[in-house]
Amino acid sequence: MERTVAHEEWERARREFHQLVEQADDAALRRPSNGTRWNNRQLLFHMLLGYLILRALLGLVRVFGRLPVGVSRAYARLLNAGTKPFDVVNFLGSYAAGNTVSPERMVVMFDHVVAKLHRRLDAEREADLSRGMHYPTRWDPFFKDYMTLADVYRFPTQHFDFHRRQLTLGA
């Protein structure tokens, strides 16, 4: 894995998140986003959430990457079967948090999680970055059937960039 690329992606997303929040007024944050049921403020939280959940995703790879591949394949099938409840929780979580966590606090959280990710990635061993597992492909368009730890580190910025295009913060 080219660690520098992940570090640069996270820093670009962090700077962009700062700009998005700093340039948005309350009316823009309340405006509906394009292609989601969230408003811009809720979608910004959802974009942050992609980075916040990374710790859990990394933990899954650490565990399942040491087990026979069939175990993670079965686990991914089970999670795919639960896509509808996941979608509800995913929507409601970002809806609620987007209404309660201030945009300023989101920026602080983004900075904090990216700083932790930098340290964590720098501490990873190459052998661990190549371990992988099957993922529930119905949960997110950026989950591939099989993802290595290196792939998972790149996921949140793919998620961020996708949803960035759905924001309607401009005039």
XYZ file of C-alpha atoms in Angstrom:
171
model
C 0.000 0.000 0.000
C 1.180 3.483 -0.803
C 0.554 5.063 2.601
C 1.337 8.552 1.318
C -1.714 8.425 -0.961
C -4.065 7.659 1.941
C -2.489 10.389 4.073
C -2.864 12.910 1.255
C -6.481 11.893 0.599
C -7.395 12.307 4.267
C -5.764 15.728 4.441
C -7.510 16.879 1.260
C -10.865 15.699 2.617
C -10.164 17.348 5.981
C -9.363 20.700 4.330
C -12.408 20.399 2.086
C -14.659 19.577 5.052
C -13.395 22.705 6.828
C -14.155 24.823 3.752
C -17.613 23.325 3.280
C -18.623 24.051 6.873
C -16.989 27.491 7.046
C -18.645 28.682 3.839
C -22.144 27.367 4.622
C -24.724 29.485 6.374
C -27.701 28.072 8.274
C -29.996 28.277 5.252
C -27.540 26.317 3.090
C -27.113 23.682 5.795
C -30.908 23.207 6.004
C -31.266 22.910 2.204
C -32.057 19.401 0.900
C -29.110 17.546 -0.568
C -29.196 16.106 -4.066
C -30.101 12.416 -4.230
C -30.490 11.704 -0.493
C -33.222 12.199 2.078
C -30.840 14.244 4.243
C -30.340 17.973 4.296
C -26.806 19.294 3.791
C -26.020 19.390 7.503
C -27.109 15.781 7.968
C -25.159 14.729 4.890
C -22.038 16.455 6.229
C -22.356 14.368 9.372
C -22.796 11.246 7.249
C -19.590 12.126 5.381
C -17.807 12.422 8.736
C -19.363 9.124 9.817
C -17.477 7.334 7.039
C -14.266 8.210 8.883
C -15.672 7.558 12.348
C -16.722 3.996 11.514
C -13.330 3.184 10.052
C -12.037 2.017 13.436
C -14.744 -0.640 13.571
C -14.102 -1.691 9.974
C -10.384 -2.016 10.666
C -11.136 -4.160 13.701
C -13.266 -6.489 11.610
C -10.443 -7.008 9.125
C -7.984 -7.652 11.950
C -10.200 -10.431 13.310
C -11.619 -11.958 10.132
C -8.328 -11.619 8.241
C -6.849 -14.257 10.527
C -9.735 -16.710 10.114
C -10.479 -19.023 7.194
C -11.870 -16.984 4.285
C -15.196 -18.824 4.428
C -15.932 -17.307 7.837
C -15.876 -13.746 6.528
C -17.818 -14.811 3.425
C -20.591 -16.192 5.642
C -20.477 -13.083 7.840
C -20.781 -10.817 4.775
C -23.788 -12.838 3.555
C -25.417 -12.464 6.974
C -24.839 -8.706 6.933
C -26.145 -8.438 3.371
C -29.324 -10.171 4.543
C -29.707 -7.385 7.120
C -29.369 -4.545 4.627
C -32.837 -3.082 5.223
C -32.382 -2.633 8.996
C -28.861 -1.293 8.352
C -30.250 1.271 5.902
C -32.766 2.466 8.500
C -30.130 2.794 11.222
C -27.718 4.464 8.794
C -30.346 7.018 7.767
C -31.671 7.726 11.257
C -28.212 7.955 12.801
C -27.052 10.627 10.368
C -30.434 12.350 10.527
C -30.342 12.602 14.334
C -26.650 13.400 14.675
C -26.813 15.890 11.820
C -29.499 17.751 13.751
C -27.722 17.656 17.114
C -23.984 17.854 16.437
C -23.073 21.405 15.472
C -21.148 21.940 12.243
C -18.311 23.413 14.290
C -18.173 20.262 16.417
C -18.190 18.142 13.239
C -15.032 19.961 12.118
C -13.339 19.208 15.453
C -14.402 15.567 15.202
C -13.124 15.348 11.621
C -9.737 16.744 12.656
C -9.531 14.348 15.584
C -10.422 11.207 13.636
C -8.060 12.037 10.756
C -5.189 12.628 13.191
C -5.853 9.211 14.742
C -5.993 7.571 11.323
C -2.616 9.048 10.370
C -1.028 7.571 13.498
C -2.760 4.236 13.100
C -1.799 3.812 9.438
C 1.817 4.721 10.170
C 1.926 1.983 12.824
C 0.548 -0.763 10.537
C 2.797 -3.587 9.421
C 2.848 -4.371 5.691
C 1.766 -7.951 6.378
C -1.340 -6.704 8.192
C -2.228 -4.304 5.366
C -2.485 -7.260 2.995
C -4.911 -9.220 5.221
C -8.515 -9.022 4.150
C -12.054 -10.255 4.426
C -15.336 -10.357 2.570
C -17.613 -7.345 3.016
C -21.382 -6.807 2.655
C -21.498 -5.270 -0.822
C -25.139 -4.201 -0.421
C -24.272 -1.878 2.483
C -22.189 0.618 0.549
C -21.242 1.064 -3.106
C -17.571 1.239 -2.121
C -17.526 -2.085 -0.284
C -15.997 -4.675 -2.563
C -16.655 -8.378 -2.099
C -13.159 -8.781 -0.670
C -11.205 -5.920 0.881
C -7.757 -5.828 2.406
C -6.901 -3.635 5.361
C -5.240 -1.284 2.852
C -8.518 -1.113 0.879
C -10.458 -0.318 4.029
C -8.150 2.601 4.834
C -9.066 4.120 1.458
C -12.841 3.600 1.883
C -13.809 6.746 3.847
C -12.425 9.155 1.279
C -14.201 7.337 -1.552
C -17.384 7.653 0.516
C -16.633 11.324 1.233
C -16.027 12.187 -2.431
C -19.211 10.439 -3.546
C -21.378 12.311 -1.059
C -19.529 15.589 -1.620
C -21.133 15.703 -5.064
C -24.580 15.439 -3.437
C -24.201 18.546 -1.306
C -26.148 21.613 -2.433
C -24.350 24.203 -0.333
C -23.759 26.635 -3.221
C -26.258 29.330 -4.111
